[in-house]
């Protein structure tokens, strides 16, 4: 029975992802980045930036745009149950993988900023916590004209909390906010697909899928001491969606 249910859920998630891709392809406009200035990608964990915005980052760099990346957490929680004595090594390894994956897309390490949000516990963060002030100061210092953050329908607690916090601290410093999709492809209930604001949907064709796939592979093909990817045991439908020839964004 367990195997049958697992198979059914897997099919459900593939259908969900394909349905969203079909509707997005039919209803979305093309993402126009020609007038972009300094772009900021905010990622809750080390890997979300590549899964959701890898093609975007690559295109912007090739167009001569400045791209900054903020990784809110160091990804320390994902292997606590299986590698409890390796946390510092996990953090270091994930930082190295981030530099390598982003490097493939043209983002140099000096443009990657790492904060100390508590991995797995973003919802516990208060507006007056030090990490929020650090984020606010960093956004003010970068002064981006466009910011990309996870979609509110991600249904991943850290991602939802990250989006709420970023929207609170960036109102004074940011011109435009866009939402990108990572767990939207997997966690979002099918009925919400029909509630998305497709008039604000934008598609970007990934110019060099080989480079993005290489960046994804750096994250998912390197294993922690337990034998599982440093990014965790990610579901195949999510990775399948991340390898799509388009990336989906929504204007806030």
PDB file of C-alpha atoms in Angstrom:
ATOM      1  CA  UNK A   1       0.000   0.000   0.000  1.00  0.00           C
ATOM      2  CA  UNK A   2       2.837   2.418   0.883  1.00  0.00           C
ATOM      3  CA  UNK A   3       4.495   1.895  -2.505  1.00  0.00           C
ATOM      4  CA  UNK A   4       1.189   2.468  -4.288  1.00  0.00           C
ATOM      5  CA  UNK A   5       0.567   5.726  -2.403  1.00  0.00           C
ATOM      6  CA  UNK A   6       4.128   6.872  -3.054  1.00  0.00           C
ATOM      7  CA  UNK A   7       3.672   6.212  -6.776  1.00  0.00           C
ATOM      8  CA  UNK A   8       0.320   8.049  -6.813  1.00  0.00           C
ATOM      9  CA  UNK A   9       1.812  11.107  -5.092  1.00  0.00           C
ATOM     10  CA  UNK A  10       4.743  11.097  -7.506  1.00  0.00           C
ATOM     11  CA  UNK A  11       2.370  11.099 -10.485  1.00  0.00           C
ATOM     12  CA  UNK A  12       0.305  13.847  -8.827  1.00  0.00           C
ATOM     13  CA  UNK A  13       3.363  16.091  -8.472  1.00  0.00           C
ATOM     14  CA  UNK A  14       4.446  15.495 -12.067  1.00  0.00           C
ATOM     15  CA  UNK A  15       0.923  16.386 -13.272  1.00  0.00           C
ATOM     16  CA  UNK A  16       0.944  19.489 -11.081  1.00  0.00           C
ATOM     17  CA  UNK A  17       4.264  20.652 -12.515  1.00  0.00           C
ATOM     18  CA  UNK A  18       3.277  19.992 -16.119  1.00  0.00           C
ATOM     19  CA  UNK A  19      -0.100  21.698 -15.699  1.00  0.00           C
ATOM     20  CA  UNK A  20       1.577  24.814 -14.336  1.00  0.00           C
ATOM     21  CA  UNK A  21       4.107  24.803 -17.165  1.00  0.00           C
ATOM     22  CA  UNK A  22       1.395  24.446 -19.829  1.00  0.00           C
ATOM     23  CA  UNK A  23      -0.742  27.273 -18.436  1.00  0.00           C
ATOM     24  CA  UNK A  24       2.294  29.492 -17.858  1.00  0.00           C
ATOM     25  CA  UNK A  25       3.479  28.920 -21.430  1.00  0.00           C
ATOM     26  CA  UNK A  26       0.042  29.868 -22.773  1.00  0.00           C
ATOM     27  CA  UNK A  27      -0.602  32.883 -20.552  1.00  0.00           C
ATOM     28  CA  UNK A  28       2.774  34.471 -19.749  1.00  0.00           C
ATOM     29  CA  UNK A  29       4.539  37.336 -21.417  1.00  0.00           C
ATOM     30  CA  UNK A  30       8.256  37.310 -22.088  1.00  0.00           C
ATOM     31  CA  UNK A  31      10.451  38.638 -19.300  1.00  0.00           C
ATOM     32  CA  UNK A  32      12.119  41.804 -20.556  1.00  0.00           C
ATOM     33  CA  UNK A  33      15.391  42.472 -18.729  1.00  0.00           C
ATOM     34  CA  UNK A  34      16.713  45.105 -21.117  1.00  0.00           C
ATOM     35  CA  UNK A  35      16.009  47.982 -18.724  1.00  0.00           C
ATOM     36  CA  UNK A  36      17.221  46.204 -15.589  1.00  0.00           C
ATOM     37  CA  UNK A  37      19.860  47.873 -13.464  1.00  0.00           C
ATOM     38  CA  UNK A  38      21.386  46.166 -10.453  1.00  0.00           C
ATOM     39  CA  UNK A  39      19.600  42.874  -9.768  1.00  0.00           C
ATOM     40  CA  UNK A  40      19.410  41.120  -6.411  1.00  0.00           C
ATOM     41  CA  UNK A  41      18.504  37.435  -6.059  1.00  0.00           C
ATOM     42  CA  UNK A  42      17.534  36.426  -2.518  1.00  0.00           C
ATOM     43  CA  UNK A  43      17.744  32.704  -1.769  1.00  0.00           C
ATOM     44  CA  UNK A  44      16.524  31.101   1.482  1.00  0.00           C
ATOM     45  CA  UNK A  45      19.021  28.229   1.197  1.00  0.00           C
ATOM     46  CA  UNK A  46      22.168  27.475  -0.805  1.00  0.00           C
ATOM     47  CA  UNK A  47      20.702  26.138  -4.097  1.00  0.00           C
ATOM     48  CA  UNK A  48      17.348  27.957  -4.430  1.00  0.00           C
ATOM     49  CA  UNK A  49      18.995  30.745  -6.434  1.00  0.00           C
ATOM     50  CA  UNK A  50      20.174  28.290  -9.106  1.00  0.00           C
ATOM     51  CA  UNK A  51      16.997  26.185  -9.196  1.00  0.00           C
ATOM     52  CA  UNK A  52      14.740  29.213  -9.608  1.00  0.00           C
ATOM     53  CA  UNK A  53      16.917  31.865 -11.268  1.00  0.00           C
ATOM     54  CA  UNK A  54      19.946  30.146 -12.815  1.00  0.00           C
ATOM     55  CA  UNK A  55      19.018  31.056 -16.386  1.00  0.00           C
ATOM     56  CA  UNK A  56      18.122  34.593 -15.367  1.00  0.00           C
ATOM     57  CA  UNK A  57      21.455  35.146 -13.630  1.00  0.00           C
ATOM     58  CA  UNK A  58      23.340  33.802 -16.617  1.00  0.00           C
ATOM     59  CA  UNK A  59      21.439  36.037 -19.063  1.00  0.00           C
ATOM     60  CA  UNK A  60      21.947  39.124 -16.925  1.00  0.00           C
ATOM     61  CA  UNK A  61      25.676  38.552 -16.548  1.00  0.00           C
ATOM     62  CA  UNK A  62      26.057  38.027 -20.296  1.00  0.00           C
ATOM     63  CA  UNK A  63      24.179  41.291 -20.855  1.00  0.00           C
ATOM     64  CA  UNK A  64      26.639  43.114 -18.607  1.00  0.00           C
ATOM     65  CA  UNK A  65      24.212  43.612 -15.717  1.00  0.00           C
ATOM     66  CA  UNK A  66      25.359  43.552 -12.102  1.00  0.00           C
ATOM     67  CA  UNK A  67      23.905  40.613 -10.177  1.00  0.00           C
ATOM     68  CA  UNK A  68      24.140  40.181  -6.413  1.00  0.00           C
ATOM     69  CA  UNK A  69      23.031  37.075  -4.522  1.00  0.00           C
ATOM     70  CA  UNK A  70      22.044  36.879  -0.861  1.00  0.00           C
ATOM     71  CA  UNK A  71      21.875  33.403   0.697  1.00  0.00           C
ATOM     72  CA  UNK A  72      19.819  33.846   3.860  1.00  0.00           C
ATOM     73  CA  UNK A  73      20.857  30.631   5.646  1.00  0.00           C
ATOM     74  CA  UNK A  74      23.929  28.409   5.521  1.00  0.00           C
ATOM     75  CA  UNK A  75      21.960  25.211   4.992  1.00  0.00           C
ATOM     76  CA  UNK A  76      23.049  23.680   8.276  1.00  0.00           C
ATOM     77  CA  UNK A  77      19.788  21.945   9.230  1.00  0.00           C
ATOM     78  CA  UNK A  78      19.143  19.553   6.363  1.00  0.00           C
ATOM     79  CA  UNK A  79      21.649  16.931   7.581  1.00  0.00           C
ATOM     80  CA  UNK A  80      21.227  17.252  11.344  1.00  0.00           C
ATOM     81  CA  UNK A  81      19.360  13.927  11.666  1.00  0.00           C
ATOM     82  CA  UNK A  82      21.958  11.969   9.699  1.00  0.00           C
ATOM     83  CA  UNK A  83      25.262  13.857  10.073  1.00  0.00           C
ATOM     84  CA  UNK A  84      24.910  15.431  13.564  1.00  0.00           C
ATOM     85  CA  UNK A  85      28.638  15.857  14.201  1.00  0.00           C
ATOM     86  CA  UNK A  86      29.409  17.302  10.795  1.00  0.00           C
ATOM     87  CA  UNK A  87      27.510  20.621  10.895  1.00  0.00           C
ATOM     88  CA  UNK A  88      30.511  22.890  10.382  1.00  0.00           C
ATOM     89  CA  UNK A  89      31.696  20.671   7.552  1.00  0.00           C
ATOM     90  CA  UNK A  90      28.225  20.685   6.018  1.00  0.00           C
ATOM     91  CA  UNK A  91      28.132  24.490   6.091  1.00  0.00           C
ATOM     92  CA  UNK A  92      31.604  24.747   4.564  1.00  0.00           C
ATOM     93  CA  UNK A  93      30.830  22.211   1.855  1.00  0.00           C
ATOM     94  CA  UNK A  94      27.586  23.933   0.918  1.00  0.00           C
ATOM     95  CA  UNK A  95      29.364  27.297   0.709  1.00  0.00           C
ATOM     96  CA  UNK A  96      31.943  25.807  -1.654  1.00  0.00           C
ATOM     97  CA  UNK A  97      29.202  24.252  -3.782  1.00  0.00           C
ATOM     98  CA  UNK A  98      27.420  27.618  -3.936  1.00  0.00           C
ATOM     99  CA  UNK A  99      30.575  29.325  -5.194  1.00  0.00           C
ATOM    100  CA  UNK A 100      31.119  26.583  -7.780  1.00  0.00           C
ATOM    101  CA  UNK A 101      27.503  26.461  -9.006  1.00  0.00           C
ATOM    102  CA  UNK A 102      27.174  30.239  -9.243  1.00  0.00           C
ATOM    103  CA  UNK A 103      30.579  30.458 -10.884  1.00  0.00           C
ATOM    104  CA  UNK A 104      29.307  28.320 -13.751  1.00  0.00           C
ATOM    105  CA  UNK A 105      26.633  30.984 -14.319  1.00  0.00           C
ATOM    106  CA  UNK A 106      29.115  33.853 -14.154  1.00  0.00           C
ATOM    107  CA  UNK A 107      28.575  34.996 -10.563  1.00  0.00           C
ATOM    108  CA  UNK A 108      31.873  35.579  -8.753  1.00  0.00           C
ATOM    109  CA  UNK A 109      32.190  34.790  -5.005  1.00  0.00           C
ATOM    110  CA  UNK A 110      32.471  38.482  -4.091  1.00  0.00           C
ATOM    111  CA  UNK A 111      28.894  38.957  -5.316  1.00  0.00           C
ATOM    112  CA  UNK A 112      27.525  36.234  -3.029  1.00  0.00           C
ATOM    113  CA  UNK A 113      26.498  37.386   0.451  1.00  0.00           C
ATOM    114  CA  UNK A 114      25.753  34.880   3.234  1.00  0.00           C
ATOM    115  CA  UNK A 115      23.585  35.593   6.265  1.00  0.00           C
ATOM    116  CA  UNK A 116      22.800  33.549   9.368  1.00  0.00           C
ATOM    117  CA  UNK A 117      19.055  32.969   9.264  1.00  0.00           C
ATOM    118  CA  UNK A 118      18.293  29.797  11.284  1.00  0.00           C
ATOM    119  CA  UNK A 119      17.867  27.067   8.680  1.00  0.00           C
ATOM    120  CA  UNK A 120      14.484  25.398   9.046  1.00  0.00           C
ATOM    121  CA  UNK A 121      13.226  28.012  11.517  1.00  0.00           C
ATOM    122  CA  UNK A 122      12.683  31.218   9.523  1.00  0.00           C
ATOM    123  CA  UNK A 123       9.190  31.518  10.985  1.00  0.00           C
ATOM    124  CA  UNK A 124      10.730  32.091  14.435  1.00  0.00           C
ATOM    125  CA  UNK A 125      12.463  35.276  13.284  1.00  0.00           C
ATOM    126  CA  UNK A 126      11.055  38.560  14.580  1.00  0.00           C
ATOM    127  CA  UNK A 127      11.157  41.884  12.763  1.00  0.00           C
ATOM    128  CA  UNK A 128      13.579  43.342  15.305  1.00  0.00           C
ATOM    129  CA  UNK A 129      16.022  40.406  15.286  1.00  0.00           C
ATOM    130  CA  UNK A 130      19.628  41.132  14.378  1.00  0.00           C
ATOM    131  CA  UNK A 131      19.511  38.991  11.234  1.00  0.00           C
ATOM    132  CA  UNK A 132      16.642  41.109   9.891  1.00  0.00           C
ATOM    133  CA  UNK A 133      18.586  44.308  10.540  1.00  0.00           C
ATOM    134  CA  UNK A 134      21.613  42.792   8.806  1.00  0.00           C
ATOM    135  CA  UNK A 135      19.458  41.903   5.816  1.00  0.00           C
ATOM    136  CA  UNK A 136      17.917  45.370   5.730  1.00  0.00           C
ATOM    137  CA  UNK A 137      21.331  47.046   5.880  1.00  0.00           C
ATOM    138  CA  UNK A 138      22.668  44.795   3.127  1.00  0.00           C
ATOM    139  CA  UNK A 139      19.723  45.466   0.820  1.00  0.00           C
ATOM    140  CA  UNK A 140      20.149  49.190   1.435  1.00  0.00           C
ATOM    141  CA  UNK A 141      23.865  48.922   0.668  1.00  0.00           C
ATOM    142  CA  UNK A 142      23.327  46.967  -2.543  1.00  0.00           C
ATOM    143  CA  UNK A 143      20.488  49.325  -3.591  1.00  0.00           C
ATOM    144  CA  UNK A 144      19.041  47.027  -6.252  1.00  0.00           C
ATOM    145  CA  UNK A 145      16.610  48.168  -8.904  1.00  0.00           C
ATOM    146  CA  UNK A 146      15.052  44.678  -9.112  1.00  0.00           C
ATOM    147  CA  UNK A 147      14.765  41.979  -6.462  1.00  0.00           C
ATOM    148  CA  UNK A 148      13.804  38.339  -7.006  1.00  0.00           C
ATOM    149  CA  UNK A 149      12.367  36.378  -4.063  1.00  0.00           C
ATOM    150  CA  UNK A 150      10.464  33.074  -3.674  1.00  0.00           C
ATOM    151  CA  UNK A 151       6.814  32.998  -4.688  1.00  0.00           C
ATOM    152  CA  UNK A 152       4.321  33.302  -1.788  1.00  0.00           C
ATOM    153  CA  UNK A 153       2.715  30.015  -2.936  1.00  0.00           C
ATOM    154  CA  UNK A 154       5.920  28.042  -2.348  1.00  0.00           C
ATOM    155  CA  UNK A 155       4.298  26.347   0.678  1.00  0.00           C
ATOM    156  CA  UNK A 156       7.765  25.810   2.134  1.00  0.00           C
ATOM    157  CA  UNK A 157       7.856  27.443   5.600  1.00  0.00           C
ATOM    158  CA  UNK A 158      11.326  28.980   5.225  1.00  0.00           C
ATOM    159  CA  UNK A 159      10.541  30.276   1.741  1.00  0.00           C
ATOM    160  CA  UNK A 160       7.226  31.825   2.769  1.00  0.00           C
ATOM    161  CA  UNK A 161       8.780  33.478   5.821  1.00  0.00           C
ATOM    162  CA  UNK A 162      11.737  34.711   3.753  1.00  0.00           C
ATOM    163  CA  UNK A 163       9.446  36.375   1.226  1.00  0.00           C
ATOM    164  CA  UNK A 164       7.442  38.102   3.953  1.00  0.00           C
ATOM    165  CA  UNK A 165      10.564  39.383   5.694  1.00  0.00           C
ATOM    166  CA  UNK A 166      12.191  40.610   2.497  1.00  0.00           C
ATOM    167  CA  UNK A 167       9.049  42.458   1.447  1.00  0.00           C
ATOM    168  CA  UNK A 168       8.944  44.160   4.845  1.00  0.00           C
ATOM    169  CA  UNK A 169      12.554  45.344   4.848  1.00  0.00           C
ATOM    170  CA  UNK A 170      12.934  46.224   1.171  1.00  0.00           C
ATOM    171  CA  UNK A 171       9.990  48.556   0.589  1.00  0.00           C
ATOM    172  CA  UNK A 172      12.137  51.660   0.970  1.00  0.00           C
ATOM    173  CA  UNK A 173      15.073  50.474  -1.139  1.00  0.00           C
ATOM    174  CA  UNK A 174      13.708  48.455  -4.050  1.00  0.00           C
ATOM    175  CA  UNK A 175      12.109  49.508  -7.304  1.00  0.00           C
ATOM    176  CA  UNK A 176      10.569  46.235  -8.507  1.00  0.00           C
ATOM    177  CA  UNK A 177      10.006  42.874  -6.849  1.00  0.00           C
ATOM    178  CA  UNK A 178       9.564  39.623  -8.751  1.00  0.00           C
ATOM    179  CA  UNK A 179       8.702  36.164  -7.449  1.00  0.00           C
ATOM    180  CA  UNK A 180      10.517  33.061  -8.662  1.00  0.00           C
ATOM    181  CA  UNK A 181       9.516  29.408  -8.394  1.00  0.00           C
ATOM    182  CA  UNK A 182      11.270  26.501  -6.669  1.00  0.00           C
ATOM    183  CA  UNK A 183       8.881  24.549  -4.433  1.00  0.00           C
ATOM    184  CA  UNK A 184       5.961  26.149  -6.262  1.00  0.00           C
ATOM    185  CA  UNK A 185       6.421  23.378  -8.820  1.00  0.00           C
ATOM    186  CA  UNK A 186       5.974  20.708  -6.155  1.00  0.00           C
ATOM    187  CA  UNK A 187       4.279  21.860  -2.942  1.00  0.00           C
ATOM    188  CA  UNK A 188       1.644  24.183  -4.348  1.00  0.00           C
ATOM    189  CA  UNK A 189      -1.807  22.510  -4.430  1.00  0.00           C
ATOM    190  CA  UNK A 190      -3.222  22.108  -7.927  1.00  0.00           C
ATOM    191  CA  UNK A 191      -6.212  24.364  -7.197  1.00  0.00           C
ATOM    192  CA  UNK A 192      -3.847  27.269  -6.544  1.00  0.00           C
ATOM    193  CA  UNK A 193      -2.506  26.972 -10.080  1.00  0.00           C
ATOM    194  CA  UNK A 194      -5.786  28.503 -11.216  1.00  0.00           C
ATOM    195  CA  UNK A 195      -5.509  31.325  -8.650  1.00  0.00           C
ATOM    196  CA  UNK A 196      -2.146  32.613  -9.873  1.00  0.00           C
ATOM    197  CA  UNK A 197      -2.091  36.083 -11.419  1.00  0.00           C
ATOM    198  CA  UNK A 198      -1.022  35.154 -14.927  1.00  0.00           C
ATOM    199  CA  UNK A 199      -1.322  38.773 -16.087  1.00  0.00           C
ATOM    200  CA  UNK A 200       1.831  39.290 -14.012  1.00  0.00           C
ATOM    201  CA  UNK A 201       3.520  36.076 -15.191  1.00  0.00           C
ATOM    202  CA  UNK A 202       6.752  36.313 -17.141  1.00  0.00           C
ATOM    203  CA  UNK A 203       8.761  33.567 -18.855  1.00  0.00           C
ATOM    204  CA  UNK A 204      12.471  33.618 -19.589  1.00  0.00           C
ATOM    205  CA  UNK A 205      13.929  31.093 -21.983  1.00  0.00           C
ATOM    206  CA  UNK A 206      17.127  29.639 -20.530  1.00  0.00           C
ATOM    207  CA  UNK A 207      19.793  30.558 -23.079  1.00  0.00           C
ATOM    208  CA  UNK A 208      22.332  27.941 -22.023  1.00  0.00           C
ATOM    209  CA  UNK A 209      20.559  24.976 -20.461  1.00  0.00           C
ATOM    210  CA  UNK A 210      23.805  23.028 -20.340  1.00  0.00           C
ATOM    211  CA  UNK A 211      25.334  25.611 -18.005  1.00  0.00           C
ATOM    212  CA  UNK A 212      22.265  25.726 -15.759  1.00  0.00           C
ATOM    213  CA  UNK A 213      22.085  21.928 -15.631  1.00  0.00           C
ATOM    214  CA  UNK A 214      25.761  21.831 -14.715  1.00  0.00           C
ATOM    215  CA  UNK A 215      25.096  24.277 -11.861  1.00  0.00           C
ATOM    216  CA  UNK A 216      22.154  22.150 -10.673  1.00  0.00           C
ATOM    217  CA  UNK A 217      24.293  19.025 -10.845  1.00  0.00           C
ATOM    218  CA  UNK A 218      26.965  20.625  -8.675  1.00  0.00           C
ATOM    219  CA  UNK A 219      24.341  20.974  -5.944  1.00  0.00           C
ATOM    220  CA  UNK A 220      22.602  17.613  -6.261  1.00  0.00           C
ATOM    221  CA  UNK A 221      25.433  15.278  -7.270  1.00  0.00           C
ATOM    222  CA  UNK A 222      27.754  16.000  -4.345  1.00  0.00           C
ATOM    223  CA  UNK A 223      26.973  13.946  -1.259  1.00  0.00           C
ATOM    224  CA  UNK A 224      27.291  14.560   2.470  1.00  0.00           C
ATOM    225  CA  UNK A 225      28.859  11.861   4.707  1.00  0.00           C
ATOM    226  CA  UNK A 226      25.481  10.092   4.921  1.00  0.00           C
ATOM    227  CA  UNK A 227      25.518   9.541   1.160  1.00  0.00           C
ATOM    228  CA  UNK A 228      22.649  11.951   0.402  1.00  0.00           C
ATOM    229  CA  UNK A 229      23.120  15.169  -1.573  1.00  0.00           C
ATOM    230  CA  UNK A 230      24.178  18.207   0.456  1.00  0.00           C
ATOM    231  CA  UNK A 231      20.905  19.772  -0.704  1.00  0.00           C
ATOM    232  CA  UNK A 232      18.962  16.856   0.756  1.00  0.00           C
ATOM    233  CA  UNK A 233      16.902  14.177  -0.932  1.00  0.00           C
ATOM    234  CA  UNK A 234      15.073  16.476  -3.324  1.00  0.00           C
ATOM    235  CA  UNK A 235      12.027  15.108  -5.174  1.00  0.00           C
ATOM    236  CA  UNK A 236      12.551  14.316  -8.848  1.00  0.00           C
ATOM    237  CA  UNK A 237       9.547  16.385 -10.067  1.00  0.00           C
ATOM    238  CA  UNK A 238      11.135  19.484  -8.516  1.00  0.00           C
ATOM    239  CA  UNK A 239      14.476  18.855 -10.230  1.00  0.00           C
ATOM    240  CA  UNK A 240      12.639  18.094 -13.469  1.00  0.00           C
ATOM    241  CA  UNK A 241      10.915  21.484 -13.276  1.00  0.00           C
ATOM    242  CA  UNK A 242      14.192  23.254 -12.457  1.00  0.00           C
ATOM    243  CA  UNK A 243      15.647  21.840 -15.688  1.00  0.00           C
ATOM    244  CA  UNK A 244      12.790  23.206 -17.825  1.00  0.00           C
ATOM    245  CA  UNK A 245      13.828  25.309 -20.809  1.00  0.00           C
ATOM    246  CA  UNK A 246      12.020  28.283 -19.284  1.00  0.00           C
ATOM    247  CA  UNK A 247      12.023  29.996 -15.903  1.00  0.00           C
ATOM    248  CA  UNK A 248       8.772  31.374 -14.527  1.00  0.00           C
ATOM    249  CA  UNK A 249       8.483  34.657 -12.662  1.00  0.00           C
ATOM    250  CA  UNK A 250       5.642  36.828 -11.392  1.00  0.00           C
ATOM    251  CA  UNK A 251       5.726  40.598 -10.958  1.00  0.00           C
ATOM    252  CA  UNK A 252       4.781  41.532  -7.422  1.00  0.00           C
TER     253      UNK A 252
END
